[in-house]
Coordinates of C-alpha atoms in Angstrom, one line a residue:
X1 CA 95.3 -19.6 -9.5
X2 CA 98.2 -21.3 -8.6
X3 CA 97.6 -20.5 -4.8
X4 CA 94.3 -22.4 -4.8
X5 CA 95.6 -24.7 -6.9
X6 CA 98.4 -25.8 -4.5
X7 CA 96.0 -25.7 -1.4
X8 CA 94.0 -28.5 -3.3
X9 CA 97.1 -30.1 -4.6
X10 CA 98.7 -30.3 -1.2
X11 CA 95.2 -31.6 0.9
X12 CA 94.6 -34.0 -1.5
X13 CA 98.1 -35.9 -0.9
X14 CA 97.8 -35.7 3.0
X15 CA 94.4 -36.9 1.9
X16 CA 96.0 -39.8 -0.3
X17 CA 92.8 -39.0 -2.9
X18 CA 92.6 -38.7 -6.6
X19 CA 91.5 -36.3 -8.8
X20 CA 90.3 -36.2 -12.1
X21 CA 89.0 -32.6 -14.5
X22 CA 86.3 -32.7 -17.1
X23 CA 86.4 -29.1 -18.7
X24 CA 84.3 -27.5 -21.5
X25 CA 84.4 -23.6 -21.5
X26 CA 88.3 -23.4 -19.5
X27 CA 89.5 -25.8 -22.4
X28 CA 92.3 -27.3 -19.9
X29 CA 93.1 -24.2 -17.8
X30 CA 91.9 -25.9 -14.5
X31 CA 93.8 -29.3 -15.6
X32 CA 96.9 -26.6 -16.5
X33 CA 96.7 -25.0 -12.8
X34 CA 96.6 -27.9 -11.7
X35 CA 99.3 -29.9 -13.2
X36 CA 101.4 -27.0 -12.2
X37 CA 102.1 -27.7 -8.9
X38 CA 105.2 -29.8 -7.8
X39 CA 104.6 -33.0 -6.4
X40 CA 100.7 -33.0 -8.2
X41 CA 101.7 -37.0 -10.4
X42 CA 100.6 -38.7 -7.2
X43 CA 97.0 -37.5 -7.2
X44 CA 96.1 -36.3 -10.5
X45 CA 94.8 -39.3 -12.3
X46 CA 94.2 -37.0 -15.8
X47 CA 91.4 -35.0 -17.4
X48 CA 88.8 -34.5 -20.4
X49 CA 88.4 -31.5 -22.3
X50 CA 85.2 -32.0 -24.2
X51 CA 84.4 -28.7 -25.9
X52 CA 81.9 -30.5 -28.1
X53 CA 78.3 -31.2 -27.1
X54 CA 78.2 -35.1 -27.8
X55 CA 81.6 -35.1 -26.4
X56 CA 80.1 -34.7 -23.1
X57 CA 78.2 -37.9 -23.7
X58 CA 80.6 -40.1 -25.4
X59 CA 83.8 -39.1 -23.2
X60 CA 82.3 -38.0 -20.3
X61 CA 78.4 -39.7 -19.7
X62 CA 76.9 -37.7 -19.6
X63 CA 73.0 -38.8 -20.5
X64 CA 72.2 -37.8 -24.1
X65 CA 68.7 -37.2 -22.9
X66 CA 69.6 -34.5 -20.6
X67 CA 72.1 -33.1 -23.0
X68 CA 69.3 -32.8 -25.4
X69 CA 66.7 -31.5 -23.5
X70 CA 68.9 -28.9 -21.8
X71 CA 71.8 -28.4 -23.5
X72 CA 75.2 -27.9 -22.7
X73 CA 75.2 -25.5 -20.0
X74 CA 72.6 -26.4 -17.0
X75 CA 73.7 -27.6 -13.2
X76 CA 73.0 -31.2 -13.9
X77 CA 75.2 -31.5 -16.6
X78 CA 77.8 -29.9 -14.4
X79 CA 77.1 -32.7 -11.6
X80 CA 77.1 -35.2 -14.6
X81 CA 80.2 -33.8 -15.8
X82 CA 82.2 -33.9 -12.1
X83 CA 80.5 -37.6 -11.8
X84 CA 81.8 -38.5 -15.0
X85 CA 85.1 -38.3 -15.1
X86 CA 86.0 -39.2 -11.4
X87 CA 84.4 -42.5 -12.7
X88 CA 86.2 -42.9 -16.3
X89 CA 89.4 -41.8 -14.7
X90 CA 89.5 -43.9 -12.0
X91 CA 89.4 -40.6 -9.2
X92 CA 88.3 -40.2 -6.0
X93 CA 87.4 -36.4 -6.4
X94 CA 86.2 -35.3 -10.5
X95 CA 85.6 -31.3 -10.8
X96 CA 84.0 -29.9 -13.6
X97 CA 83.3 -26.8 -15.6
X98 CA 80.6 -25.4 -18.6
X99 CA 79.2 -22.4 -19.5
X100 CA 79.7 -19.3 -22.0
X101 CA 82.5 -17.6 -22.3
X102 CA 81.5 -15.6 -25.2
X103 CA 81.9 -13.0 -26.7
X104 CA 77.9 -14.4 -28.3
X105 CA 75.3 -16.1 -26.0
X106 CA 74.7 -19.5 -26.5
X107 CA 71.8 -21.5 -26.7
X108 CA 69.3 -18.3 -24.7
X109 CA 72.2 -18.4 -21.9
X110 CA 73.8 -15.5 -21.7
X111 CA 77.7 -14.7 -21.7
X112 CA 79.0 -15.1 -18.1
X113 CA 76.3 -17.8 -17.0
X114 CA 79.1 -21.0 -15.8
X115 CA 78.6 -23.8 -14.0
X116 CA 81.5 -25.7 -11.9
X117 CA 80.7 -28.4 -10.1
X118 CA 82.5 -31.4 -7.7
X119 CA 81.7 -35.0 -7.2
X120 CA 83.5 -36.6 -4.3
X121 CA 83.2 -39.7 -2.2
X122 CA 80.4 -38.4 -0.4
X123 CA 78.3 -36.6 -3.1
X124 CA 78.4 -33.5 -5.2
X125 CA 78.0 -29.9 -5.4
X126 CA 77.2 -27.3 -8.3
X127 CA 78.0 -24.1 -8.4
X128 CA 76.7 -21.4 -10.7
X129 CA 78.3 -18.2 -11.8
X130 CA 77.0 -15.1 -13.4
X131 CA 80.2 -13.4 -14.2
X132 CA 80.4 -10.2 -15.9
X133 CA 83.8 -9.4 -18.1
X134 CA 85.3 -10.8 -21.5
X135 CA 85.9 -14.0 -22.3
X136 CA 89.4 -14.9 -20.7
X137 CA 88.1 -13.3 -17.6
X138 CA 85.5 -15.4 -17.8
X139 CA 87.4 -18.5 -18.2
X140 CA 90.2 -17.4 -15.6
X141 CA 87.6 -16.5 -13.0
X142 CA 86.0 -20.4 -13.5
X143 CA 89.0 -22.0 -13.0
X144 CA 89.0 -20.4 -9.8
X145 CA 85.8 -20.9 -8.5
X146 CA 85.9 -24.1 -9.6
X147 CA 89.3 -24.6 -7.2
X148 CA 88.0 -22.9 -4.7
X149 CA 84.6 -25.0 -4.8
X150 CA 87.0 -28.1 -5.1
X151 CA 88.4 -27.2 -1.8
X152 CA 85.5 -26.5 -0.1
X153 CA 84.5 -29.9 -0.5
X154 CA 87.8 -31.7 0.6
X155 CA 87.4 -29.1 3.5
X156 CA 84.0 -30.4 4.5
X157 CA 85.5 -34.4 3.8
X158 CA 87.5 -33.2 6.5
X159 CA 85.3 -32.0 9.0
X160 CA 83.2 -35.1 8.6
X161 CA 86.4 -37.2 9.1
X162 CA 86.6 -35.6 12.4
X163 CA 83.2 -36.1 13.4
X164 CA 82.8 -39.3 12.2
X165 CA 84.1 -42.1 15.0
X166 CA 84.1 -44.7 12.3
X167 CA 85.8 -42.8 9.8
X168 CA 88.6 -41.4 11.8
X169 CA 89.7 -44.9 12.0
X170 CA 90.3 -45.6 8.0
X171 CA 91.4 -42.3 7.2
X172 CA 94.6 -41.6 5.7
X173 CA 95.9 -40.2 8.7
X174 CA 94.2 -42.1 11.1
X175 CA 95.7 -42.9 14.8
X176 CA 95.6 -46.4 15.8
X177 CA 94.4 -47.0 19.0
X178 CA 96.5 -48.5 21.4
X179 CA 94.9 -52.0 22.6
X180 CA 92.8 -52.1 25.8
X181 CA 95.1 -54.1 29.0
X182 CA 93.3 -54.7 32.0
X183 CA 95.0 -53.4 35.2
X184 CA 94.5 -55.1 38.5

């Protein structure tokens, strides 16, 4: 984890972009990866653990409607998830995780069925796992697609960046143009 932890970590700061967790089923793992890696206190703005269903609402905001007609576990609680706490935290980037862990299914959703999902300054993505294993393998194996979903997303940021004529100019990184002179 701590590889693809890092990777994020260290694109985010050339990035100069925020990040915020909201986790249910990892409990704090993917904020722990996280927060392991040196130099992470100038992007990671914090995270929410909210284990509990109404938690998701009240911490998070996720709509109580959709919480109570889906449950828990379903891709647009995920997105609502990622979108919440990059908004209460204040973060450029949110990523989030849900699902079952086990060892019982929950709610007709079977052990292994996760969600992670991203919400970044030019929309979201949701991810869905059907993993096989127990339940810290579950949980380990989240964390990591949710990382590794996390840096897809900063990867594509990138790549529009590049393609983008009027974004390469605000851009972190950006190269400012020398001013026109006219030449006789």
């Amino acid at each position: 984890m701590g590889s693809a932890a890092a990777g994020v970590v260290h694109r985010l700061v050339q990035r100069h972009e925020t990040l915020a967790t909201v986790e249910s089923l990892t409990g704090g793992s993917l904020a722990a990866s996280i927060v392991d890696i040196a130099g992470v206190s100038g992007i990671y703005r914090g995270g929410l653990v909210v284990y509990a269903t109404e938690l998701k609402g009240t911490l998070a905001g996720v709509p109580t409607d959709l919480l109570s007609e889906r449950g828990p576990v379903d891709p647009d609680v995920a997105a609502a998830l990622a979108e919440g706490g990059r908004q209460r935290c204040g973060a450029d980037w949110g990523v989030a995780t849900t699902g079952v862990a086990g060892p019982e299914p929950q709610d007709d959703k079977p052990v292994g069925l996760v969600y992670v999902a991203v919400a970044g300054p030019n929309g979201g993505e949701v991810r869905q796992l059907d993993l096989d294993g127990g339940r810290d393998h579950v949980r380990a194996v989240a964390v990591i697609e949710a990382l590794r979903l996390l840096a897809e997303r900063i990867h594509d940021a990138d790549v529009k960046d590049d393609l983008d004529p009027d974004a390469q100019g605000s851009g972190p990184d950006a190269q400012v143009p020398e001013p026109a002179t006219n030449h006789p």
